Coordinates of C-alpha atoms in Angstrom, one line a residue:
X867 CA 103.4 133.9 140.7
X868 CA 102.6 130.5 139.1
X869 CA 103.6 129.7 135.5
X870 CA 99.9 129.3 134.2
X871 CA 99.1 132.7 135.8
X872 CA 102.1 134.4 134.1
X873 CA 101.0 132.9 130.7
X874 CA 97.4 134.1 131.3
X875 CA 98.6 137.6 132.2
X876 CA 100.9 137.8 129.2
X877 CA 98.1 136.6 126.9
X878 CA 95.6 139.2 128.2
X879 CA 98.1 142.0 127.7
X880 CA 99.0 140.7 124.2
X881 CA 95.3 140.6 123.1
X882 CA 94.7 144.0 124.5
X883 CA 97.7 145.3 122.6
X884 CA 96.3 143.8 119.4
X885 CA 93.0 145.5 119.9
X886 CA 94.5 148.9 120.7
X887 CA 96.6 148.7 117.6
X888 CA 93.7 147.8 115.3
X889 CA 93.8 151.1 113.4
X890 CA 97.6 151.0 112.9
X891 CA 97.8 150.6 109.1
X892 CA 101.6 151.3 108.9
X893 CA 102.2 147.9 107.1
X894 CA 99.5 148.8 104.5
X895 CA 101.0 152.2 104.0
X896 CA 104.4 150.6 103.1
X897 CA 102.6 149.2 100.1
X898 CA 99.9 151.7 99.2
X899 CA 101.5 155.1 99.6
X900 CA 99.0 157.6 98.4
X901 CA 97.0 155.0 96.5
X902 CA 95.1 152.4 98.5
X903 CA 94.6 149.5 96.1
X904 CA 92.8 147.5 98.8
X905 CA 89.9 149.8 99.4
X906 CA 87.3 149.4 96.7
X907 CA 84.4 147.4 95.4
X908 CA 83.7 144.4 93.1
X909 CA 82.2 145.3 89.7
X910 CA 80.9 143.1 86.9
X911 CA 83.3 142.8 84.0
X912 CA 82.1 140.8 80.9
X913 CA 85.7 140.5 79.7
X914 CA 86.6 138.2 82.7
X915 CA 87.9 135.6 83.4
X916 CA 91.6 136.1 82.4
X917 CA 92.0 132.5 81.2
X918 CA 90.0 129.3 80.3
X919 CA 90.5 126.7 83.0
X920 CA 90.1 123.9 80.4
X921 CA 93.2 125.1 78.6
X922 CA 95.5 125.8 81.5
X923 CA 97.8 122.8 82.5
X924 CA 98.7 124.2 85.8
X925 CA 95.5 124.2 87.8
X926 CA 95.4 121.8 90.8
X927 CA 92.2 119.7 90.3
X928 CA 90.7 120.8 93.6
X929 CA 90.5 124.4 92.3
X930 CA 89.0 123.5 89.0
X931 CA 85.4 124.0 90.0
X932 CA 84.0 123.9 86.5
X933 CA 85.6 120.5 85.9
X934 CA 83.9 119.2 89.0
X935 CA 80.4 120.4 88.0
X936 CA 79.9 123.9 89.1
X937 CA 77.5 125.3 86.5
X938 CA 77.4 129.0 87.4
X939 CA 80.2 131.3 86.1
X940 CA 79.1 134.6 87.4
X941 CA 81.8 134.4 90.2
X942 CA 84.4 134.6 87.4
X943 CA 83.1 137.9 86.1
X944 CA 83.9 140.2 88.9
X945 CA 86.8 142.7 88.8
X946 CA 88.3 144.6 91.8
X947 CA 88.0 148.4 91.4
X948 CA 89.9 150.5 94.0
X949 CA 88.2 153.7 95.0
X950 CA 91.3 156.0 94.8
X951 CA 93.2 154.8 91.7
X952 CA 92.8 152.3 88.8
X953 CA 94.1 148.8 89.1
X954 CA 96.0 148.1 85.8
X955 CA 94.8 145.3 83.6
X956 CA 97.1 142.3 83.8
X957 CA 99.4 142.0 80.8
X958 CA 101.1 138.6 80.8
X959 CA 103.4 139.3 78.0
X960 CA 104.7 142.4 79.6
X961 CA 105.1 140.5 82.9
X962 CA 107.1 137.8 81.2
X963 CA 109.4 140.2 79.5
X964 CA 109.8 142.4 82.6
X965 CA 110.7 139.4 84.7
X966 CA 112.7 137.5 82.1
X967 CA 115.5 135.6 83.9
X968 CA 113.9 136.1 87.3
X969 CA 112.6 133.7 90.0
X970 CA 109.4 134.2 91.9
X971 CA 108.5 132.0 94.8
X972 CA 105.3 131.5 96.8
X973 CA 106.0 130.2 100.3
X974 CA 103.1 128.8 102.4
X975 CA 100.2 126.5 102.5
X976 CA 97.5 125.5 100.0
X977 CA 96.4 129.1 99.6
X978 CA 99.9 129.7 98.3
X979 CA 99.3 126.8 95.9
X980 CA 96.0 128.6 94.9
X981 CA 98.0 131.8 94.1
X982 CA 100.9 129.9 92.4
X983 CA 98.5 128.1 90.1
X984 CA 96.7 131.3 89.3
X985 CA 99.7 133.2 88.2
X986 CA 100.9 130.3 86.1
X987 CA 97.6 130.2 84.3
X988 CA 97.4 134.0 83.9
X989 CA 100.8 133.9 82.1
X990 CA 100.1 130.8 80.1
X991 CA 97.0 132.4 78.6
X992 CA 99.2 135.1 77.0
X993 CA 101.7 132.7 75.5
X994 CA 99.9 129.3 75.1
X995 CA 102.3 128.1 72.5
X996 CA 105.5 128.9 74.3
X997 CA 107.6 126.3 76.0
X998 CA 106.6 125.7 79.6
X999 CA 107.3 122.9 82.1
X1000 CA 106.1 121.8 85.5
X1001 CA 108.2 119.8 88.0
X1002 CA 107.8 118.8 91.6
X1003 CA 110.0 117.3 94.3
X1004 CA 109.0 117.1 97.9
X1005 CA 107.9 120.5 99.1
X1006 CA 109.1 122.3 96.0
X1007 CA 107.1 122.8 92.8
X1008 CA 108.2 124.8 89.7
X1009 CA 106.7 126.2 86.6
X1010 CA 109.2 127.4 84.0
X1011 CA 108.4 129.6 81.1
X1012 CA 111.5 128.5 79.1
X1013 CA 111.2 130.9 76.2
X1014 CA 111.3 133.9 78.7
X1015 CA 113.5 132.5 81.4
X1016 CA 110.9 133.2 84.1
X1017 CA 110.6 130.6 86.9
X1018 CA 107.7 130.4 89.3
X1019 CA 108.2 128.3 92.5
X1020 CA 106.0 127.1 95.3
X1021 CA 107.5 126.0 98.6
X1022 CA 104.8 124.2 100.6
X1023 CA 105.0 124.9 104.4
X1024 CA 101.9 125.2 106.5
X1025 CA 103.4 127.3 109.3
X1026 CA 106.6 128.8 107.8
X1027 CA 108.3 127.7 111.1
X1028 CA 109.4 124.1 111.5
X1029 CA 107.2 121.1 112.1
X1030 CA 109.4 118.1 113.1
X1031 CA 109.0 114.6 114.2
X1032 CA 110.6 114.0 117.6
X1033 CA 110.5 111.1 120.1
X1034 CA 107.6 112.7 121.9
X1035 CA 105.6 113.2 118.7
X1036 CA 105.1 115.9 116.1
X1037 CA 106.5 119.2 117.4
X1038 CA 105.7 122.7 116.0
X1039 CA 108.8 124.8 116.7
X1040 CA 107.7 128.4 116.9
X1041 CA 111.3 129.7 117.1
X1042 CA 112.9 127.7 114.4
X1043 CA 113.2 127.9 110.6
X1044 CA 115.5 125.4 109.1
X1045 CA 114.0 125.3 105.6
X1046 CA 114.8 128.9 104.8
X1047 CA 117.8 128.0 102.6
X1048 CA 115.2 126.9 100.0
X1049 CA 113.9 130.4 99.9
X1050 CA 117.2 132.0 99.1
X1051 CA 118.2 133.4 95.7
X1052 CA 114.7 134.5 94.7
X1053 CA 113.9 137.9 93.1
X1054 CA 110.4 137.9 94.6
X1055 CA 109.1 136.1 97.7
X1056 CA 105.4 135.9 98.5
X1057 CA 104.8 134.5 102.0
X1058 CA 101.5 133.3 103.5
X1059 CA 100.4 131.4 106.6
X1060 CA 97.3 131.3 108.8
X1061 CA 95.0 128.5 107.5
X1062 CA 96.5 125.7 109.6
X1063 CA 97.0 127.6 112.8
X1064 CA 93.3 127.3 113.7
X1065 CA 93.1 123.5 113.2
X1066 CA 92.4 121.4 116.3
X1067 CA 91.6 117.8 117.1
X1068 CA 92.3 115.2 114.5
X1069 CA 93.0 117.8 111.8
X1070 CA 95.8 119.3 113.9
X1071 CA 99.1 118.1 112.4
X1072 CA 101.2 118.6 115.6
X1073 CA 101.2 117.1 119.1
X1074 CA 103.3 119.8 120.9
X1075 CA 104.3 123.4 120.5
X1076 CA 107.9 124.3 121.4
X1077 CA 109.3 127.7 122.4
X1078 CA 112.7 128.2 123.9
X1079 CA 113.2 124.4 124.1
X1080 CA 110.0 124.1 126.3
X1081 CA 107.1 121.9 125.1
X1082 CA 103.5 122.9 125.5
X1083 CA 100.5 120.7 124.8
X1084 CA 98.7 123.7 123.4
X1085 CA 98.8 127.5 123.3
X1086 CA 96.5 130.3 122.4
X1087 CA 96.6 130.2 118.6
X1088 CA 96.9 134.0 118.1
X1089 CA 99.8 134.0 120.5
X1090 CA 101.4 131.0 118.8
X1091 CA 100.9 132.7 115.4
X1092 CA 102.5 135.9 116.7
X1093 CA 105.5 134.0 118.0
X1094 CA 105.8 132.0 114.7
X1095 CA 105.5 135.2 112.5
X1096 CA 108.1 136.9 114.7
X1097 CA 110.5 134.1 114.0
X1098 CA 109.8 134.5 110.3
X1099 CA 110.3 138.3 110.6
X1100 CA 113.8 137.7 112.1
X1101 CA 114.6 135.3 109.2
X1102 CA 113.7 138.1 106.8
X1103 CA 115.8 140.6 108.7
X1104 CA 118.9 138.3 108.7
X1105 CA 118.6 136.8 105.2
X1106 CA 116.9 139.2 102.7
X1107 CA 118.9 141.7 100.7
X1108 CA 116.3 144.3 99.6
X1109 CA 118.5 145.3 96.6
X1110 CA 118.1 141.7 95.3
X1111 CA 114.8 140.4 96.6
X1112 CA 111.3 142.0 97.0
X1113 CA 109.3 140.4 99.9
X1114 CA 105.5 140.3 100.1
X1115 CA 103.2 138.9 102.8
X1116 CA 99.7 137.9 101.7
X1117 CA 96.9 139.1 103.9
X1118 CA 94.6 136.7 105.8
X1119 CA 92.5 134.6 103.3
X1120 CA 89.1 134.4 104.9
X1121 CA 86.7 131.4 105.1
X1122 CA 83.0 131.5 104.6
X1123 CA 81.6 128.6 106.6
X1124 CA 79.4 130.7 108.9
X1125 CA 76.8 133.0 107.3
X1126 CA 76.6 135.1 110.4
X1127 CA 79.8 136.7 109.2
X1128 CA 77.8 138.5 106.5
X1129 CA 74.5 138.7 108.5
X1130 CA 73.0 135.4 107.0
X1131 CA 73.2 133.0 110.0
X1132 CA 71.7 130.0 108.2
X1133 CA 74.0 130.2 105.2
X1134 CA 77.6 129.1 104.3
X1135 CA 79.4 129.6 101.0
X1136 CA 77.3 126.8 99.5
X1137 CA 75.1 128.1 96.7
X1138 CA 76.4 131.7 96.9
X1139 CA 76.6 133.3 93.5
X1140 CA 77.3 136.9 94.3
X1141 CA 79.8 138.8 96.4
X1142 CA 78.9 140.8 99.5
X1143 CA 78.2 144.3 98.2
X1144 CA 78.1 146.3 101.5
X1145 CA 80.9 148.7 102.2
X1146 CA 81.7 147.2 105.7
X1147 CA 81.9 143.5 106.1
X1148 CA 79.8 142.6 109.2
X1149 CA 82.4 140.2 110.7
X1150 CA 85.0 143.0 110.9
X1151 CA 88.7 142.7 110.9
X1152 CA 90.0 139.2 111.8
X1153 CA 92.3 139.1 114.8
X1154 CA 94.9 137.2 112.7
X1155 CA 95.1 140.3 110.5
X1156 CA 96.0 142.4 113.6
X1157 CA 98.7 139.9 114.5
X1158 CA 100.2 140.2 110.9
X1159 CA 100.0 144.0 111.0
X1160 CA 101.8 144.1 114.4
X1161 CA 104.6 141.9 113.2
X1162 CA 105.1 143.7 109.9
X1163 CA 105.2 147.1 111.6
X1164 CA 108.3 145.9 113.5
X1165 CA 110.3 144.8 110.4
X1166 CA 112.8 147.4 109.3
X1167 CA 113.4 145.9 105.9
X1168 CA 110.8 146.5 103.2
X1169 CA 108.1 143.9 103.3
X1170 CA 105.0 144.7 101.3
X1171 CA 101.6 143.8 102.7
X1172 CA 99.3 142.5 100.1
X1173 CA 96.3 143.4 102.2
X1174 CA 93.7 141.3 100.4
X1175 CA 91.7 140.4 103.5
X1176 CA 88.7 142.7 103.2
X1177 CA 88.3 142.4 99.4
X1178 CA 88.5 138.6 99.9
X1179 CA 85.9 138.7 102.7
X1180 CA 83.4 140.1 100.2
X1181 CA 83.8 137.0 98.0
X1182 CA 81.6 134.5 99.7
X1183 CA 80.6 133.3 96.2
X1184 CA 84.1 132.3 95.0
X1185 CA 84.9 129.1 96.9
X1186 CA 84.8 125.6 95.4
X1187 CA 81.8 124.9 97.7
X1188 CA 81.0 121.2 96.8
X1189 CA 82.9 121.3 93.5
X1190 CA 86.5 120.5 94.6
X1191 CA 86.5 116.8 94.1
X1192 CA 88.3 116.6 97.5
X1193 CA 86.2 118.1 100.3
X1194 CA 82.4 117.8 100.6
X1195 CA 82.2 121.5 101.4
X1196 CA 85.2 123.8 100.8
X1197 CA 84.6 127.4 101.9
X1198 CA 88.3 128.1 102.4
X1199 CA 90.1 127.7 99.1
X1200 CA 89.2 129.5 95.9
X1201 CA 88.0 128.4 92.4
X1202 CA 90.3 129.1 89.5
X1203 CA 89.8 131.3 87.5
X1204 CA 88.7 133.4 90.5
X1205 CA 89.8 135.5 93.4
X1206 CA 93.5 134.6 93.5
X1207 CA 93.8 136.1 90.0
X1208 CA 93.0 139.5 91.7
X1209 CA 95.7 138.8 94.3
X1210 CA 98.1 138.4 91.4
X1211 CA 96.9 141.5 89.6
X1212 CA 97.6 143.4 92.8
X1213 CA 101.0 141.8 93.1
X1214 CA 101.8 142.7 89.5
X1215 CA 100.7 146.3 90.0
X1216 CA 102.9 146.7 93.0
X1217 CA 105.9 145.1 91.3
X1218 CA 105.6 147.5 88.3
X1219 CA 104.9 150.5 90.5

């Protein structure tokens, strides 16, 4: 049997396995227990947002939609309300005191930057006059709340696995993680990756994919994602001490470039001012979510799934749209204040649970 045929057969079986496992919510159960924080609805809350973007020094300019001219603010006023239990209101002072002397790191792409900026602003709003500093070197950024001894870190890595320059070009190594030493010594790790796995053509930052020292010009992206996440899962198994470090994986952050996803084929996120209010999002569960679920269900060490995918799918109104100052149309990142604040409210609820 030829090698291409073997690959095609394996891919077919892999995708069928993902489909048959679509209802396996074991990874979510690890987090939710009897309370599913991720099934609920968006409700208007006049007390939102949690901070003023003009007074937070930690917002990356591309997420500061008000600064770049977005005039509507309704998207800032929605609060996530789970059906089965209340989501505690975020108390930044309590968080700072509880995590005094601790280190929290977000590891991933620009969506991790989104979440890192969000938590820094949420905390700063509670103690605006306390000493805080920002520093950055290469892939590592840090916000320190010095009066409380809490340090927030961001480690930028698009794929979690290695992307190296070799003689043949840029190689995405699906079975290698050399940068993991930078993730050690943390009290909380929040991982995220998916955004860059779909990029092709000139926006694709690699020339080859490598597995078992074999180079491939391309590979089915879901299969590549599965292999990369499996390597990350092995890193967690080998390197994380659950008594010291709590590990989270952020669910798939959706894009809203195609209105057919919410039954409005002529639309994108541009000009959207309200969430999707139906109970079932028309586009359904992303295949990437199924890949994540499959990998997390194989990890024996506790990894908590921040399953924000569905609640984020509803938020077609919360992107920078044309107000990022970077992209003409941005329907993938999120305005701040905005949706990532809810991700962090969920993170805080789980940490204190």
